[in-house]
PDB file of C-alpha atoms in Angstrom:
ATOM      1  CA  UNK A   1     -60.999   2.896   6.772  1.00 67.00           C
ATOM      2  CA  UNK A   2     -61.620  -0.641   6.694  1.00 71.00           C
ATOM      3  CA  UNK A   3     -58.919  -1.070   3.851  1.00 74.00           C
ATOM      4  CA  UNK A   4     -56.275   0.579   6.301  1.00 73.00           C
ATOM      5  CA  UNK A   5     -56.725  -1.223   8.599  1.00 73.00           C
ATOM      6  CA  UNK A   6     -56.544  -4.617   6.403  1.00 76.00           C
ATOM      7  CA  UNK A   7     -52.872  -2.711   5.287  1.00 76.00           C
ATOM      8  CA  UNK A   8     -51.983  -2.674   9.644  1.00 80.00           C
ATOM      9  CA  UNK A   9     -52.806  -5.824  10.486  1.00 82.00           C
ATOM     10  CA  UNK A  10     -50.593  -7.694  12.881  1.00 84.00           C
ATOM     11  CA  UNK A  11     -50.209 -10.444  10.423  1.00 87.00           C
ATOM     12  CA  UNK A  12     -49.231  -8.255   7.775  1.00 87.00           C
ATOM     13  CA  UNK A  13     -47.055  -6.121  10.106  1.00 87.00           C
ATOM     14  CA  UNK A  14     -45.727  -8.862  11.152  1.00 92.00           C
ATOM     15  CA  UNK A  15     -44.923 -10.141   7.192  1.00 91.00           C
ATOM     16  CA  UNK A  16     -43.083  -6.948   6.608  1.00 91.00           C
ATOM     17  CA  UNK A  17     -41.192  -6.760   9.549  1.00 93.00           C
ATOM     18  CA  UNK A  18     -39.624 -10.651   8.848  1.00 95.00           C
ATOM     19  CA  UNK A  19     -39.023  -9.557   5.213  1.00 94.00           C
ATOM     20  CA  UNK A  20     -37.204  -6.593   6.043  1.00 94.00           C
ATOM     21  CA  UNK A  21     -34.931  -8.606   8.782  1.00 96.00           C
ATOM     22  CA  UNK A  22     -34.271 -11.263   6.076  1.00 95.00           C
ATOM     23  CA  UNK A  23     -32.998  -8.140   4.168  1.00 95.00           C
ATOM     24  CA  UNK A  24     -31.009  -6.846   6.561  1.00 96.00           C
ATOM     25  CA  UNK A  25     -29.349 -10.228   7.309  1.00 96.00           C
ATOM     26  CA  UNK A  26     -28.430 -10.659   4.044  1.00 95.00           C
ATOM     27  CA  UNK A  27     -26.874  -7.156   3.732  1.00 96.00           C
ATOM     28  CA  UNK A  28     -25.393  -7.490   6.822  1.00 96.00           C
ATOM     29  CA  UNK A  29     -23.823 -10.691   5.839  1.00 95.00           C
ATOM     30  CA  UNK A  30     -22.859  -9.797   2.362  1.00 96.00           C
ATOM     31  CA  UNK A  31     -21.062  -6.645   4.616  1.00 97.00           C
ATOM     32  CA  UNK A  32     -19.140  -8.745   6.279  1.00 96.00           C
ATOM     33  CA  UNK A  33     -17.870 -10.486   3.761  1.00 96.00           C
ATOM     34  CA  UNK A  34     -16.249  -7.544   2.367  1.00 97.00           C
ATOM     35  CA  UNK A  35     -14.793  -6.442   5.124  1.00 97.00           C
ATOM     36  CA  UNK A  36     -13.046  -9.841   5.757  1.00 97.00           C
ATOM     37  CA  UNK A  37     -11.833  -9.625   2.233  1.00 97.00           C
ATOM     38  CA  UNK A  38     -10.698  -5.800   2.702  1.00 97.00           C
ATOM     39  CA  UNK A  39      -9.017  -6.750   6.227  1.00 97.00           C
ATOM     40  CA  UNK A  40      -7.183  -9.191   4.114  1.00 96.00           C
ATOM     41  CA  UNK A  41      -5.982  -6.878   1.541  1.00 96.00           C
ATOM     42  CA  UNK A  42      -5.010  -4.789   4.176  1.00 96.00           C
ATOM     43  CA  UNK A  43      -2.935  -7.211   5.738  1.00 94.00           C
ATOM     44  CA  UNK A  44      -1.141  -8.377   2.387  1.00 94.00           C
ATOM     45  CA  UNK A  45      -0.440  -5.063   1.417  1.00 94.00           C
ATOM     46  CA  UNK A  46       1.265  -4.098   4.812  1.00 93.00           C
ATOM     47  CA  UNK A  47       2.942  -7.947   4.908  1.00 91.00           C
ATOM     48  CA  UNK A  48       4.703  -5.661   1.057  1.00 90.00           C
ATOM     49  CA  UNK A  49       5.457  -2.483   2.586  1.00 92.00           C
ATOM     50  CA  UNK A  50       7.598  -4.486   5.190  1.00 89.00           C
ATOM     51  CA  UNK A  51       9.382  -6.029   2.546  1.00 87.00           C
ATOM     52  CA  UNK A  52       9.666  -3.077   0.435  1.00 87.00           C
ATOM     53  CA  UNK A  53      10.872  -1.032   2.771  1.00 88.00           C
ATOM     54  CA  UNK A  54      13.754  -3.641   3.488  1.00 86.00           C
ATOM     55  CA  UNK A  55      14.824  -3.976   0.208  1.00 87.00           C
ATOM     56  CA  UNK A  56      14.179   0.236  -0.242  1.00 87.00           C
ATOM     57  CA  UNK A  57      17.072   0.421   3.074  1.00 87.00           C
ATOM     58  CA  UNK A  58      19.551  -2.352   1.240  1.00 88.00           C
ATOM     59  CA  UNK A  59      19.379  -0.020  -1.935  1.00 87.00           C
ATOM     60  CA  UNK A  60      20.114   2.960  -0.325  1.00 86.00           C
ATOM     61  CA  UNK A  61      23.164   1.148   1.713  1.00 88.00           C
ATOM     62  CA  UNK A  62      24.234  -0.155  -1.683  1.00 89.00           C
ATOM     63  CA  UNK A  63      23.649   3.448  -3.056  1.00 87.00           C
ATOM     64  CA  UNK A  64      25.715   4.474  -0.427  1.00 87.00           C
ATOM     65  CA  UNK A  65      28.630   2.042  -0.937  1.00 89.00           C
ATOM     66  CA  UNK A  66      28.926   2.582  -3.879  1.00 88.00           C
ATOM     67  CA  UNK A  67      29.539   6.576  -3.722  1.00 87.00           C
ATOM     68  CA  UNK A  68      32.436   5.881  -1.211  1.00 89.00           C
ATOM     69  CA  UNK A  69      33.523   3.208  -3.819  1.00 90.00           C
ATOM     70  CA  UNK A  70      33.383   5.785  -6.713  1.00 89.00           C
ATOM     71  CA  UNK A  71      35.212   8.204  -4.810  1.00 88.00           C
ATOM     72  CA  UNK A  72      37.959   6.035  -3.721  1.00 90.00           C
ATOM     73  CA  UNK A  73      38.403   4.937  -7.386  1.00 89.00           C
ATOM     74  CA  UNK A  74      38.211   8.208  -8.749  1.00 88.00           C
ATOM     75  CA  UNK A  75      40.976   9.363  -6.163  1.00 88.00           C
ATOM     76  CA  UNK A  76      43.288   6.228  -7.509  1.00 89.00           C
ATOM     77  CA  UNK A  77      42.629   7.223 -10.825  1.00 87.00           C
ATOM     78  CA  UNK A  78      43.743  10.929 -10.448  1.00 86.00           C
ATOM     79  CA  UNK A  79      46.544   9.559  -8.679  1.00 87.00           C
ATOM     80  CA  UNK A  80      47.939   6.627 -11.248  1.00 87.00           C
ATOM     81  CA  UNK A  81      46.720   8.610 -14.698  1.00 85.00           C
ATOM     82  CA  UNK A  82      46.833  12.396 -13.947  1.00 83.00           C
ATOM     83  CA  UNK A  83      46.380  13.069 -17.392  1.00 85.00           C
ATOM     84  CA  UNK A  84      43.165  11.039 -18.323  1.00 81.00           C
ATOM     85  CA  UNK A  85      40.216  12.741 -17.869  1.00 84.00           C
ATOM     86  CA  UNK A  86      38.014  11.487 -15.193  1.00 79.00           C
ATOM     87  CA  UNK A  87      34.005  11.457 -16.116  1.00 78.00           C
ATOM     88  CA  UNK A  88      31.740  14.148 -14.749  1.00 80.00           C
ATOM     89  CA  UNK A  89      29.501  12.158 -12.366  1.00 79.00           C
ATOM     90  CA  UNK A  90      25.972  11.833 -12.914  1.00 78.00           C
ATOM     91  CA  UNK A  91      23.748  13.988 -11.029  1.00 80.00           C
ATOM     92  CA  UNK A  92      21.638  11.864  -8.401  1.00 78.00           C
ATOM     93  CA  UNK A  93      17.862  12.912  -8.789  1.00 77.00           C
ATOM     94  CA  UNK A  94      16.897  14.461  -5.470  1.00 79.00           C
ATOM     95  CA  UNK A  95      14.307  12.262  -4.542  1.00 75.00           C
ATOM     96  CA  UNK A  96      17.022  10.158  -4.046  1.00 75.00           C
ATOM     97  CA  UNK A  97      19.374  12.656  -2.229  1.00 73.00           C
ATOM     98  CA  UNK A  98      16.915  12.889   0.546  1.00 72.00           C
ATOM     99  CA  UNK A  99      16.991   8.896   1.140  1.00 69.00           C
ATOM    100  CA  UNK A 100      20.752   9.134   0.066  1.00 65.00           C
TER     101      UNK A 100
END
């Protein structure tokens, strides 16, 4: 009995308790460090979708432009050179008939 209570004293209750809150601080720290680091990532990688998706709408305007382009040339061609066979066009991958 005597030994158990030698394990509860205040002093040692008191030694555990600080030890565990210097734990906790650190982990709480350390914590907090990675979520500044993650909120960062976060930040850069929606700072790149921004600019991906820009350059993603310029394609498919380019994309586009060129179609009407083809088409017009194509139409000069059957006009100018009846006889000259005019290339099958490629077929467009339908992922990119949906942005198309």
């Amino acid at each position: 009995m005597d030994a158990l209570l030698e394990l509860l004293s205040p002093e040692r209750i008191q030694a555990i308790g600080i030890s565990f809150t210097g734990f906790l601080t650190v982990w709480v720290s350390r914590q907090a460090a990675q979520v500044r680091q993650l909120r960062g990532e976060v930040t850069e990688l929606k700072s790149g979708r921004i600019k991906d998706q820009g350059v993603i709408k310029a394609s498919v305007k380019y994309i586009r432009a060129l179609g009407v382009h083809n088409g017009v040339l194509t139409g000069l061609l059957r006009h100018h050179a009846p006889h000259v066979e005019i290339p099958a066009e490629p077929v467009m991958p339908e992922v990119l008939r949906e942005e198309v």
